[in-house]
């Protein structure tokens, strides 16, 4: 699976949009971009994933650049409960590859 | 509540003890995973049971032994652990497709077992 690069930490004001970047310049054509988050002392939680089109669900939006070398996770109205480590992961979804390879992620702190 | 439960939530054991961690998923999934999360380190995949196959990370020591009696239950048997094995052990499950069309492969994680080895 392709390697990802994320900032170590970010702050965001409560109620504002949180934009979390991820670089994945070596992504291949059959790899998807996944985002998970881990709130302190809990297991990771799936947020969203995409291949090349932008995606939106009830939690977040995912913007993938046209060349697919980077993406941005957007939390439109961050709350204090969104404080967590956010992981960007790229992986294939078909075939025998089932592993999620977690990096160090971005520690997002939402400030009151 | 993710539909994945783990017991115990906390465990303290000596290096000569034998203990087991238990995971149960109520989601009807066909794949289960053990991950280890040490302080200040990324999650590390230890074992996967998927579509009746077992896949393991070759760097996991033999003092960790997984067991998957059915698709809903997963155990991690521990014996003669070392203090550096102290970590959060996370179980996850997902629905995998053998071939063909893509699946979301979303993994649902349990709350973890916080293990301390003295």
PDB file of C-alpha atoms in Angstrom:
ATOM      1  CA  UNK A   1       0.000   0.000   0.000  1.00  0.00           C
ATOM      2  CA  UNK A   2       1.141   3.548  -0.795  1.00  0.00           C
ATOM      3  CA  UNK A   3       2.686   5.642   1.949  1.00  0.00           C
ATOM      4  CA  UNK A   4       0.884   8.724   3.227  1.00  0.00           C
ATOM      5  CA  UNK A   5       2.169  11.941   4.790  1.00  0.00           C
ATOM      6  CA  UNK A   6       0.107  13.991   7.223  1.00  0.00           C
ATOM      7  CA  UNK A   7       0.883  16.946   9.512  1.00  0.00           C
ATOM      8  CA  UNK A   8       1.547  15.874  13.068  1.00  0.00           C
ATOM      9  CA  UNK A   9      -1.006  18.197  14.623  1.00  0.00           C
ATOM     10  CA  UNK A  10      -3.594  20.867  13.841  1.00  0.00           C
ATOM     11  CA  UNK A  11      -5.908  23.130  15.818  1.00  0.00           C
ATOM     12  CA  UNK A  12      -9.364  24.256  14.787  1.00  0.00           C
ATOM     13  CA  UNK A  13     -11.877  26.586  16.423  1.00  0.00           C
ATOM     14  CA  UNK A  14     -15.175  25.043  17.441  1.00  0.00           C
ATOM     15  CA  UNK A  15     -17.852  25.602  14.800  1.00  0.00           C
ATOM     16  CA  UNK A  16     -15.349  26.234  12.038  1.00  0.00           C
ATOM     17  CA  UNK A  17     -14.421  23.852   9.243  1.00  0.00           C
ATOM     18  CA  UNK A  18     -11.464  21.570   9.891  1.00  0.00           C
ATOM     19  CA  UNK A  19      -9.420  20.789   6.773  1.00  0.00           C
ATOM     20  CA  UNK A  20      -7.001  17.892   7.204  1.00  0.00           C
ATOM     21  CA  UNK A  21      -4.524  17.338   4.362  1.00  0.00           C
ATOM     22  CA  UNK A  22      -2.888  14.100   3.266  1.00  0.00           C
ATOM     23  CA  UNK A  23      -0.211  13.512   0.645  1.00  0.00           C
ATOM     24  CA  UNK A  24      -0.098  10.163  -1.148  1.00  0.00           C
ATOM     25  CA  UNK A  25       2.052  10.891  -4.180  1.00  0.00           C
ATOM     26  CA  UNK A  26       2.834   7.215  -4.888  1.00  0.00           C
ATOM     27  CA  UNK A  27      -0.793   6.088  -4.962  1.00  0.00           C
ATOM     28  CA  UNK A  28      -1.592   3.605  -7.706  1.00  0.00           C
ATOM     29  CA  UNK A  29      -4.689   3.386  -9.845  1.00  0.00           C
ATOM     30  CA  UNK A  30      -6.430   0.659  -7.828  1.00  0.00           C
ATOM     31  CA  UNK A  31      -5.837   2.199  -4.407  1.00  0.00           C
ATOM     32  CA  UNK A  32      -8.547   3.982  -2.490  1.00  0.00           C
ATOM     33  CA  UNK A  33      -8.092   6.728   0.088  1.00  0.00           C
ATOM     34  CA  UNK A  34      -9.593   5.911   3.499  1.00  0.00           C
ATOM     35  CA  UNK A  35      -9.921   8.119   6.542  1.00  0.00           C
ATOM     36  CA  UNK A  36     -10.309   6.826  10.089  1.00  0.00           C
ATOM     37  CA  UNK A  37     -10.134   8.658  13.384  1.00  0.00           C
ATOM     38  CA  UNK A  38      -9.275   7.546  16.903  1.00  0.00           C
ATOM     39  CA  UNK A  39     -10.614   9.380  19.894  1.00  0.00           C
ATOM     40  CA  UNK A  40      -8.423   9.007  22.957  1.00  0.00           C
ATOM     41  CA  UNK A  41      -8.534   5.507  24.491  1.00  0.00           C
ATOM     42  CA  UNK A  42     -11.058   4.218  21.952  1.00  0.00           C
ATOM     43  CA  UNK A  43     -10.761   2.054  18.857  1.00  0.00           C
ATOM     44  CA  UNK A  44     -10.432   3.718  15.432  1.00  0.00           C
ATOM     45  CA  UNK A  45     -13.624   4.721  13.649  1.00  0.00           C
ATOM     46  CA  UNK A  46     -14.205   4.723   9.899  1.00  0.00           C
ATOM     47  CA  UNK A  47     -15.076   8.149   8.478  1.00  0.00           C
ATOM     48  CA  UNK A  48     -15.100   8.041   4.682  1.00  0.00           C
ATOM     49  CA  UNK A  49     -13.312   6.680   1.645  1.00  0.00           C
ATOM     50  CA  UNK A  50     -13.005   7.463  -2.070  1.00  0.00           C
ATOM     51  CA  UNK A  51     -11.217   6.604  -5.306  1.00  0.00           C
ATOM     52  CA  UNK A  52     -11.152   9.723  -7.468  1.00  0.00           C
ATOM     53  CA  UNK A  53     -14.453  11.538  -7.065  1.00  0.00           C
ATOM     54  CA  UNK A  54     -15.188  13.776  -4.117  1.00  0.00           C
ATOM     55  CA  UNK A  55     -17.295  12.066  -1.485  1.00  0.00           C
ATOM     56  CA  UNK A  56     -19.591  13.318   1.259  1.00  0.00           C
ATOM     57  CA  UNK A  57     -21.406  11.578   4.075  1.00  0.00           C
ATOM     58  CA  UNK A  58     -22.969  12.547   7.370  1.00  0.00           C
ATOM     59  CA  UNK A  59     -19.587  12.863   9.055  1.00  0.00           C
ATOM     60  CA  UNK A  60     -17.313  14.556   6.538  1.00  0.00           C
ATOM     61  CA  UNK A  61     -16.346  15.386   2.964  1.00  0.00           C
ATOM     62  CA  UNK A  62     -13.376  14.005   1.095  1.00  0.00           C
ATOM     63  CA  UNK A  63     -11.751  16.049  -1.645  1.00  0.00           C
ATOM     64  CA  UNK A  64      -9.270  14.183  -3.856  1.00  0.00           C
ATOM     65  CA  UNK A  65      -7.112  16.115  -6.313  1.00  0.00           C
ATOM     66  CA  UNK A  66      -7.378  15.303  -9.994  1.00  0.00           C
ATOM     67  CA  UNK A  67      -3.937  13.662 -10.063  1.00  0.00           C
ATOM     68  CA  UNK A  68      -4.906  11.731  -6.856  1.00  0.00           C
ATOM     69  CA  UNK A  69      -1.601  12.597  -5.211  1.00  0.00           C
ATOM     70  CA  UNK A  70      -3.266  14.319  -2.290  1.00  0.00           C
ATOM     71  CA  UNK A  71      -6.592  14.621  -0.517  1.00  0.00           C
ATOM     72  CA  UNK A  72      -8.293  16.715   2.146  1.00  0.00           C
ATOM     73  CA  UNK A  73     -10.753  15.589   4.777  1.00  0.00           C
ATOM     74  CA  UNK A  74     -13.210  18.316   5.688  1.00  0.00           C
ATOM     75  CA  UNK A  75     -15.226  18.383   8.910  1.00  0.00           C
ATOM     76  CA  UNK A  76     -17.639  21.198   8.068  1.00  0.00           C
ATOM     77  CA  UNK A  77     -18.505  22.326  11.590  1.00  0.00           C
ATOM     78  CA  UNK A  78     -15.992  20.954  14.054  1.00  0.00           C
ATOM     79  CA  UNK A  79     -17.122  20.234  17.611  1.00  0.00           C
ATOM     80  CA  UNK A  80     -15.103  19.479  20.722  1.00  0.00           C
ATOM     81  CA  UNK A  81     -15.970  15.803  20.259  1.00  0.00           C
ATOM     82  CA  UNK A  82     -14.095  15.806  16.950  1.00  0.00           C
ATOM     83  CA  UNK A  83     -10.806  16.103  18.842  1.00  0.00           C
ATOM     84  CA  UNK A  84      -8.976  12.930  17.801  1.00  0.00           C
ATOM     85  CA  UNK A  85      -6.116  11.496  15.769  1.00  0.00           C
ATOM     86  CA  UNK A  86      -7.107  11.347  12.099  1.00  0.00           C
ATOM     87  CA  UNK A  87      -5.516   8.700   9.889  1.00  0.00           C
ATOM     88  CA  UNK A  88      -5.282   8.830   6.111  1.00  0.00           C
ATOM     89  CA  UNK A  89      -4.739   5.371   4.593  1.00  0.00           C
ATOM     90  CA  UNK A  90      -4.441   4.219   0.996  1.00  0.00           C
ATOM     91  CA  UNK A  91      -5.127   0.622   0.069  1.00  0.00           C
ATOM     92  CA  UNK A  92      -6.620  -1.673  -2.519  1.00  0.00           C
ATOM     93  CA  UNK A  93     -10.085  -2.998  -1.758  1.00  0.00           C
ATOM     94  CA  UNK A  94     -10.243  -6.058  -3.956  1.00  0.00           C
ATOM     95  CA  UNK A  95      -8.183  -9.195  -4.037  1.00  0.00           C
ATOM     96  CA  UNK A  96      -6.286 -10.498  -1.061  1.00  0.00           C
ATOM     97  CA  UNK A  97      -5.078  -7.206   0.363  1.00  0.00           C
ATOM     98  CA  UNK A  98      -7.079  -6.596   3.530  1.00  0.00           C
ATOM     99  CA  UNK A  99      -4.606  -4.788   5.671  1.00  0.00           C
ATOM    100  CA  UNK A 100      -5.052  -1.251   6.945  1.00  0.00           C
ATOM    101  CA  UNK A 101      -1.609   0.289   7.418  1.00  0.00           C
ATOM    102  CA  UNK A 102      -1.901   3.093   9.929  1.00  0.00           C
ATOM    103  CA  UNK A 103       0.664   5.874  10.028  1.00  0.00           C
ATOM    104  CA  UNK A 104       1.094   8.418  12.790  1.00  0.00           C
ATOM    105  CA  UNK A 105      -1.930  10.479  11.745  1.00  0.00           C
ATOM    106  CA  UNK A 106      -2.825  14.083  12.558  1.00  0.00           C
ATOM    107  CA  UNK A 107      -3.819  15.065  16.075  1.00  0.00           C
ATOM    108  CA  UNK A 108      -6.728  17.462  15.598  1.00  0.00           C
ATOM    109  CA  UNK A 109      -7.570  19.593  18.608  1.00  0.00           C
ATOM    110  CA  UNK A 110     -10.832  21.514  18.455  1.00  0.00           C
ATOM    111  CA  UNK A 111     -10.618  24.576  20.649  1.00  0.00           C
ATOM    112  CA  UNK A 112     -13.621  26.164  22.417  1.00  0.00           C
TER     113      UNK A 112
ATOM    114  CA  UNK B   1     -21.261   0.934  20.210  1.00  0.00           C
ATOM    115  CA  UNK B   2     -19.664  -0.487  17.090  1.00  0.00           C
ATOM    116  CA  UNK B   3     -20.981  -4.042  17.340  1.00  0.00           C
ATOM    117  CA  UNK B   4     -17.549  -5.316  18.369  1.00  0.00           C
ATOM    118  CA  UNK B   5     -16.989  -6.110  22.028  1.00  0.00           C
ATOM    119  CA  UNK B   6     -13.755  -6.947  23.803  1.00  0.00           C
ATOM    120  CA  UNK B   7     -13.107  -8.445  27.218  1.00  0.00           C
ATOM    121  CA  UNK B   8     -11.500  -7.706  29.514  1.00  0.00           C
ATOM    122  CA  UNK B   9     -11.128  -3.963  29.067  1.00  0.00           C
ATOM    123  CA  UNK B  10      -8.103  -3.874  31.347  1.00  0.00           C
ATOM    124  CA  UNK B  11      -5.650  -6.640  32.233  1.00  0.00           C
ATOM    125  CA  UNK B  12      -2.562  -6.699  34.415  1.00  0.00           C
ATOM    126  CA  UNK B  13      -0.448  -9.835  34.262  1.00  0.00           C
ATOM    127  CA  UNK B  14       2.929 -11.104  35.287  1.00  0.00           C
ATOM    128  CA  UNK B  15       5.474 -12.431  32.842  1.00  0.00           C
ATOM    129  CA  UNK B  16       4.793 -16.047  33.810  1.00  0.00           C
ATOM    130  CA  UNK B  17       0.995 -15.844  33.531  1.00  0.00           C
ATOM    131  CA  UNK B  18      -1.190 -17.218  30.777  1.00  0.00           C
ATOM    132  CA  UNK B  19      -4.227 -15.175  29.828  1.00  0.00           C
ATOM    133  CA  UNK B  20      -6.582 -14.756  26.886  1.00  0.00           C
ATOM    134  CA  UNK B  21      -8.217 -11.743  25.295  1.00  0.00           C
ATOM    135  CA  UNK B  22     -11.663 -12.201  23.809  1.00  0.00           C
ATOM    136  CA  UNK B  23     -13.381 -10.412  20.956  1.00  0.00           C
ATOM    137  CA  UNK B  24     -16.927 -10.889  19.699  1.00  0.00           C
ATOM    138  CA  UNK B  25     -18.589  -9.228  16.736  1.00  0.00           C
ATOM    139  CA  UNK B  26     -22.368  -8.976  16.288  1.00  0.00           C
ATOM    140  CA  UNK B  27     -22.283  -7.642  12.738  1.00  0.00           C
ATOM    141  CA  UNK B  28     -22.327 -10.853  10.700  1.00  0.00           C
ATOM    142  CA  UNK B  29     -18.882 -10.099   9.302  1.00  0.00           C
ATOM    143  CA  UNK B  30     -16.546 -12.742   7.879  1.00  0.00           C
ATOM    144  CA  UNK B  31     -13.171 -11.239   8.782  1.00  0.00           C
ATOM    145  CA  UNK B  32     -11.617 -10.412  12.147  1.00  0.00           C
ATOM    146  CA  UNK B  33      -8.345  -8.734  13.075  1.00  0.00           C
ATOM    147  CA  UNK B  34      -6.008  -8.184  16.019  1.00  0.00           C
ATOM    148  CA  UNK B  35      -4.045  -4.933  16.186  1.00  0.00           C
ATOM    149  CA  UNK B  36      -1.498  -3.744  18.746  1.00  0.00           C
ATOM    150  CA  UNK B  37      -1.107  -0.089  19.663  1.00  0.00           C
ATOM    151  CA  UNK B  38       1.892   0.770  21.804  1.00  0.00           C
ATOM    152  CA  UNK B  39       2.382   4.205  23.309  1.00  0.00           C
ATOM    153  CA  UNK B  40       3.459   6.789  20.734  1.00  0.00           C
ATOM    154  CA  UNK B  41       3.415   4.233  17.897  1.00  0.00           C
ATOM    155  CA  UNK B  42       1.022   3.585  15.000  1.00  0.00           C
ATOM    156  CA  UNK B  43      -1.389   0.685  15.105  1.00  0.00           C
ATOM    157  CA  UNK B  44       0.292  -2.538  14.064  1.00  0.00           C
ATOM    158  CA  UNK B  45      -1.644  -5.379  12.454  1.00  0.00           C
ATOM    159  CA  UNK B  46      -0.938  -8.689  14.205  1.00  0.00           C
ATOM    160  CA  UNK B  47      -3.343 -11.258  12.742  1.00  0.00           C
ATOM    161  CA  UNK B  48      -6.168 -11.503  10.228  1.00  0.00           C
ATOM    162  CA  UNK B  49      -8.767 -14.239   9.893  1.00  0.00           C
ATOM    163  CA  UNK B  50     -10.636 -13.730   6.650  1.00  0.00           C
ATOM    164  CA  UNK B  51     -12.727 -16.069   4.520  1.00  0.00           C
ATOM    165  CA  UNK B  52     -11.408 -18.979   6.579  1.00  0.00           C
ATOM    166  CA  UNK B  53      -7.765 -18.048   5.985  1.00  0.00           C
ATOM    167  CA  UNK B  54      -5.339 -16.829   8.593  1.00  0.00           C
ATOM    168  CA  UNK B  55      -2.796 -14.164   7.701  1.00  0.00           C
ATOM    169  CA  UNK B  56      -0.224 -13.000  10.174  1.00  0.00           C
ATOM    170  CA  UNK B  57       2.448 -10.383  10.529  1.00  0.00           C
ATOM    171  CA  UNK B  58       5.697 -12.325  10.592  1.00  0.00           C
ATOM    172  CA  UNK B  59       7.175 -10.012  13.171  1.00  0.00           C
ATOM    173  CA  UNK B  60       4.668 -11.046  15.864  1.00  0.00           C
ATOM    174  CA  UNK B  61       6.379 -13.221  18.531  1.00  0.00           C
ATOM    175  CA  UNK B  62       5.111 -16.736  19.167  1.00  0.00           C
ATOM    176  CA  UNK B  63       4.087 -15.784  22.699  1.00  0.00           C
ATOM    177  CA  UNK B  64       0.962 -14.368  21.009  1.00  0.00           C
ATOM    178  CA  UNK B  65      -1.343 -17.076  19.670  1.00  0.00           C
ATOM    179  CA  UNK B  66      -4.652 -16.292  17.952  1.00  0.00           C
ATOM    180  CA  UNK B  67      -7.687 -18.532  17.782  1.00  0.00           C
ATOM    181  CA  UNK B  68     -10.809 -18.025  15.697  1.00  0.00           C
ATOM    182  CA  UNK B  69     -13.345 -20.789  16.470  1.00  0.00           C
ATOM    183  CA  UNK B  70     -16.044 -19.211  14.297  1.00  0.00           C
ATOM    184  CA  UNK B  71     -16.689 -16.043  12.362  1.00  0.00           C
ATOM    185  CA  UNK B  72     -18.056 -14.191  15.393  1.00  0.00           C
ATOM    186  CA  UNK B  73     -15.363 -14.912  17.975  1.00  0.00           C
ATOM    187  CA  UNK B  74     -11.661 -14.210  18.112  1.00  0.00           C
ATOM    188  CA  UNK B  75      -9.203 -14.896  20.907  1.00  0.00           C
ATOM    189  CA  UNK B  76      -5.635 -13.841  21.557  1.00  0.00           C
ATOM    190  CA  UNK B  77      -3.838 -16.234  23.889  1.00  0.00           C
ATOM    191  CA  UNK B  78      -0.943 -14.727  25.808  1.00  0.00           C
ATOM    192  CA  UNK B  79       1.893 -16.559  27.552  1.00  0.00           C
ATOM    193  CA  UNK B  80       5.267 -15.568  28.975  1.00  0.00           C
ATOM    194  CA  UNK B  81       4.848 -11.966  27.872  1.00  0.00           C
ATOM    195  CA  UNK B  82       7.437  -9.252  28.307  1.00  0.00           C
ATOM    196  CA  UNK B  83       6.953  -5.735  29.738  1.00  0.00           C
ATOM    197  CA  UNK B  84       7.357  -4.297  26.223  1.00  0.00           C
ATOM    198  CA  UNK B  85       4.171  -6.156  25.257  1.00  0.00           C
ATOM    199  CA  UNK B  86       2.193  -3.699  27.375  1.00  0.00           C
ATOM    200  CA  UNK B  87      -0.127  -1.944  24.935  1.00  0.00           C
ATOM    201  CA  UNK B  88      -3.705  -1.445  23.796  1.00  0.00           C
ATOM    202  CA  UNK B  89      -4.895  -4.530  21.895  1.00  0.00           C
ATOM    203  CA  UNK B  90      -7.654  -3.796  19.426  1.00  0.00           C
ATOM    204  CA  UNK B  91      -9.962  -6.193  17.664  1.00  0.00           C
ATOM    205  CA  UNK B  92     -11.762  -5.312  14.433  1.00  0.00           C
ATOM    206  CA  UNK B  93     -14.114  -6.980  11.985  1.00  0.00           C
ATOM    207  CA  UNK B  94     -15.166  -6.381   8.394  1.00  0.00           C
ATOM    208  CA  UNK B  95     -17.142  -7.963   5.578  1.00  0.00           C
ATOM    209  CA  UNK B  96     -14.806  -9.216   2.859  1.00  0.00           C
ATOM    210  CA  UNK B  97     -15.664 -10.359  -0.642  1.00  0.00           C
ATOM    211  CA  UNK B  98     -13.657 -13.204  -2.136  1.00  0.00           C
ATOM    212  CA  UNK B  99     -13.446 -11.829  -5.663  1.00  0.00           C
ATOM    213  CA  UNK B 100     -15.048  -9.490  -8.064  1.00  0.00           C
ATOM    214  CA  UNK B 101     -16.657  -6.222  -7.185  1.00  0.00           C
ATOM    215  CA  UNK B 102     -15.112  -3.963  -4.653  1.00  0.00           C
ATOM    216  CA  UNK B 103     -16.318  -3.924  -1.103  1.00  0.00           C
ATOM    217  CA  UNK B 104     -16.081  -1.023   1.280  1.00  0.00           C
ATOM    218  CA  UNK B 105     -13.856  -3.070   3.582  1.00  0.00           C
ATOM    219  CA  UNK B 106     -14.777  -0.764   6.428  1.00  0.00           C
ATOM    220  CA  UNK B 107     -13.312  -2.158   9.609  1.00  0.00           C
ATOM    221  CA  UNK B 108     -15.267  -1.808  12.827  1.00  0.00           C
ATOM    222  CA  UNK B 109     -13.083  -1.660  15.913  1.00  0.00           C
ATOM    223  CA  UNK B 110     -13.786  -2.711  19.456  1.00  0.00           C
ATOM    224  CA  UNK B 111     -12.842  -0.537  22.443  1.00  0.00           C
ATOM    225  CA  UNK B 112      -9.628  -2.447  23.067  1.00  0.00           C
ATOM    226  CA  UNK B 113      -8.008  -4.225  25.997  1.00  0.00           C
ATOM    227  CA  UNK B 114      -5.406  -2.207  27.889  1.00  0.00           C
ATOM    228  CA  UNK B 115      -2.725  -4.764  28.811  1.00  0.00           C
ATOM    229  CA  UNK B 116      -0.001  -4.148  31.369  1.00  0.00           C
ATOM    230  CA  UNK B 117       2.753  -6.735  31.799  1.00  0.00           C
ATOM    231  CA  UNK B 118       4.685  -6.483  35.041  1.00  0.00           C
TER     232      UNK B 118
END
